[in-house]
Amino acid sequence: MGITLSYLIAYFVGLIDPFMPAAATGLVVDNQLHQVRFLLAFVMVTVGTTALSFDWRVEEIFVISAWVQAYFVVTAMVRQWRSGADEALLPSIAMLSILLTIFSLLITLIIEERKRKTDL
């Protein structure tokens, strides 16, 4: 958690270059959108870790995380395809596969959590 927090602080202060949004278009709005996405991802990881640690309402948190991940998949791919060139298709497919893998893992966790609740 400390490493993630350090990265978050360094990123928003400006010590770390925004490579990902700059690689897409180089526009300021892409950098701002990337910051919002990163902040949402950090909040998801923090809330999810806290919920797992204290055995809170884990299923609801996984469902919310899955919806936010679906938002990441749709908006990132639309933005990349809209602003990228044809040679940027391979990185787009790689990014989509990573995001869809995370999404499928979240769905699997939701299903397993529901099974665990019904077994109790």
JSON list of N, CA and C in Angstrom, two decimals, residues 18-27 30-31 79-85 88:
[
{"chain": "A", "resi": 18, "resn": "PRO", "atom": "N", "xyz": [3.77, 11.56, -17.30]},
{"chain": "A", "resi": 18, "resn": "PRO", "atom": "CA", "xyz": [2.57, 10.80, -17.70]},
{"chain": "A", "resi": 18, "resn": "PRO", "atom": "C", "xyz": [2.79, 10.11, -19.04]},
{"chain": "A", "resi": 19, "resn": "PHE", "atom": "N", "xyz": [3.48, 8.99, -19.02]},
{"chain": "A", "resi": 19, "resn": "PHE", "atom": "CA", "xyz": [3.82, 8.30, -20.26]},
{"chain": "A", "resi": 19, "resn": "PHE", "atom": "C", "xyz": [2.59, 7.77, -20.99]},
{"chain": "A", "resi": 20, "resn": "MET", "atom": "N", "xyz": [1.67, 7.19, -20.26]},
{"chain": "A", "resi": 20, "resn": "MET", "atom": "CA", "xyz": [0.54, 6.53, -20.92]},
{"chain": "A", "resi": 20, "resn": "MET", "atom": "C", "xyz": [-0.32, 7.51, -21.71]},
{"chain": "A", "resi": 21, "resn": "PRO", "atom": "N", "xyz": [-0.82, 8.61, -21.11]},
{"chain": "A", "resi": 21, "resn": "PRO", "atom": "CA", "xyz": [-1.65, 9.50, -21.91]},
{"chain": "A", "resi": 21, "resn": "PRO", "atom": "C", "xyz": [-0.86, 10.25, -22.97]},
{"chain": "A", "resi": 22, "resn": "ALA", "atom": "N", "xyz": [0.41, 10.54, -22.69]},
{"chain": "A", "resi": 22, "resn": "ALA", "atom": "CA", "xyz": [1.21, 11.26, -23.68]},
{"chain": "A", "resi": 22, "resn": "ALA", "atom": "C", "xyz": [1.50, 10.38, -24.89]},
{"chain": "A", "resi": 23, "resn": "ALA", "atom": "N", "xyz": [1.57, 9.08, -24.67]},
{"chain": "A", "resi": 23, "resn": "ALA", "atom": "CA", "xyz": [1.82, 8.17, -25.78]},
{"chain": "A", "resi": 23, "resn": "ALA", "atom": "C", "xyz": [0.63, 8.12, -26.73]},
{"chain": "A", "resi": 24, "resn": "ALA", "atom": "N", "xyz": [-0.57, 8.35, -26.20]},
{"chain": "A", "resi": 24, "resn": "ALA", "atom": "CA", "xyz": [-1.76, 8.27, -27.05]},
{"chain": "A", "resi": 24, "resn": "ALA", "atom": "C", "xyz": [-1.87, 9.50, -27.96]},
{"chain": "A", "resi": 25, "resn": "THR", "atom": "N", "xyz": [-1.98, 10.68, -27.37]},
{"chain": "A", "resi": 25, "resn": "THR", "atom": "CA", "xyz": [-2.18, 11.88, -28.19]},
{"chain": "A", "resi": 25, "resn": "THR", "atom": "C", "xyz": [-1.27, 13.04, -27.80]},
{"chain": "A", "resi": 26, "resn": "GLY", "atom": "N", "xyz": [-0.84, 13.08, -26.55]},
{"chain": "A", "resi": 26, "resn": "GLY", "atom": "CA", "xyz": [-0.05, 14.21, -26.09]},
{"chain": "A", "resi": 26, "resn": "GLY", "atom": "C", "xyz": [-0.89, 15.40, -25.67]},
{"chain": "A", "resi": 27, "resn": "LEU", "atom": "N", "xyz": [-2.20, 15.24, -25.62]},
{"chain": "A", "resi": 27, "resn": "LEU", "atom": "CA", "xyz": [-3.09, 16.34, -25.23]},
{"chain": "A", "resi": 27, "resn": "LEU", "atom": "C", "xyz": [-3.19, 16.43, -23.71]},
{"chain": "A", "resi": 30, "resn": "ASP", "atom": "N", "xyz": [-5.99, 14.31, -22.14]},
{"chain": "A", "resi": 30, "resn": "ASP", "atom": "CA", "xyz": [-5.70, 12.90, -21.92]},
{"chain": "A", "resi": 30, "resn": "ASP", "atom": "C", "xyz": [-4.95, 12.69, -20.62]},
{"chain": "A", "resi": 31, "resn": "ASN", "atom": "N", "xyz": [-4.07, 13.61, -20.28]},
{"chain": "A", "resi": 31, "resn": "ASN", "atom": "CA", "xyz": [-3.36, 13.53, -19.01]},
{"chain": "A", "resi": 31, "resn": "ASN", "atom": "C", "xyz": [-4.33, 13.66, -17.85]},
{"chain": "A", "resi": 79, "resn": "ARG", "atom": "N", "xyz": [-11.31, 5.98, -26.60]},
{"chain": "A", "resi": 79, "resn": "ARG", "atom": "CA", "xyz": [-10.36, 7.09, -26.69]},
{"chain": "A", "resi": 79, "resn": "ARG", "atom": "C", "xyz": [-9.14, 6.71, -27.52]},
{"chain": "A", "resi": 80, "resn": "GLN", "atom": "N", "xyz": [-8.63, 5.49, -27.32]},
{"chain": "A", "resi": 80, "resn": "GLN", "atom": "CA", "xyz": [-7.45, 5.05, -28.07]},
{"chain": "A", "resi": 80, "resn": "GLN", "atom": "C", "xyz": [-7.76, 4.90, -29.55]},
{"chain": "A", "resi": 81, "resn": "TRP", "atom": "N", "xyz": [-8.88, 4.28, -29.89]},
{"chain": "A", "resi": 81, "resn": "TRP", "atom": "CA", "xyz": [-9.22, 4.08, -31.30]},
{"chain": "A", "resi": 81, "resn": "TRP", "atom": "C", "xyz": [-9.57, 5.40, -31.99]},
{"chain": "A", "resi": 82, "resn": "ARG", "atom": "N", "xyz": [-10.16, 6.32, -31.24]},
{"chain": "A", "resi": 82, "resn": "ARG", "atom": "CA", "xyz": [-10.54, 7.60, -31.83]},
{"chain": "A", "resi": 82, "resn": "ARG", "atom": "C", "xyz": [-9.34, 8.49, -32.10]},
{"chain": "A", "resi": 83, "resn": "SER", "atom": "N", "xyz": [-8.36, 8.45, -31.20]},
{"chain": "A", "resi": 83, "resn": "SER", "atom": "CA", "xyz": [-7.23, 9.35, -31.34]},
{"chain": "A", "resi": 83, "resn": "SER", "atom": "C", "xyz": [-5.98, 8.69, -31.91]},
{"chain": "A", "resi": 84, "resn": "GLY", "atom": "N", "xyz": [-5.93, 7.37, -31.91]},
{"chain": "A", "resi": 84, "resn": "GLY", "atom": "CA", "xyz": [-4.73, 6.69, -32.35]},
{"chain": "A", "resi": 84, "resn": "GLY", "atom": "C", "xyz": [-4.70, 6.44, -33.85]},
{"chain": "A", "resi": 85, "resn": "ALA", "atom": "N", "xyz": [-3.51, 6.15, -34.32]},
{"chain": "A", "resi": 85, "resn": "ALA", "atom": "CA", "xyz": [-3.34, 5.82, -35.73]},
{"chain": "A", "resi": 85, "resn": "ALA", "atom": "C", "xyz": [-3.52, 4.32, -35.92]},
{"chain": "A", "resi": 88, "resn": "ALA", "atom": "N", "xyz": [-1.24, 1.95, -34.04]},
{"chain": "A", "resi": 88, "resn": "ALA", "atom": "CA", "xyz": [-1.46, 1.85, -32.60]},
{"chain": "A", "resi": 88, "resn": "ALA", "atom": "C", "xyz": [-2.48, 0.78, -32.26]}
]
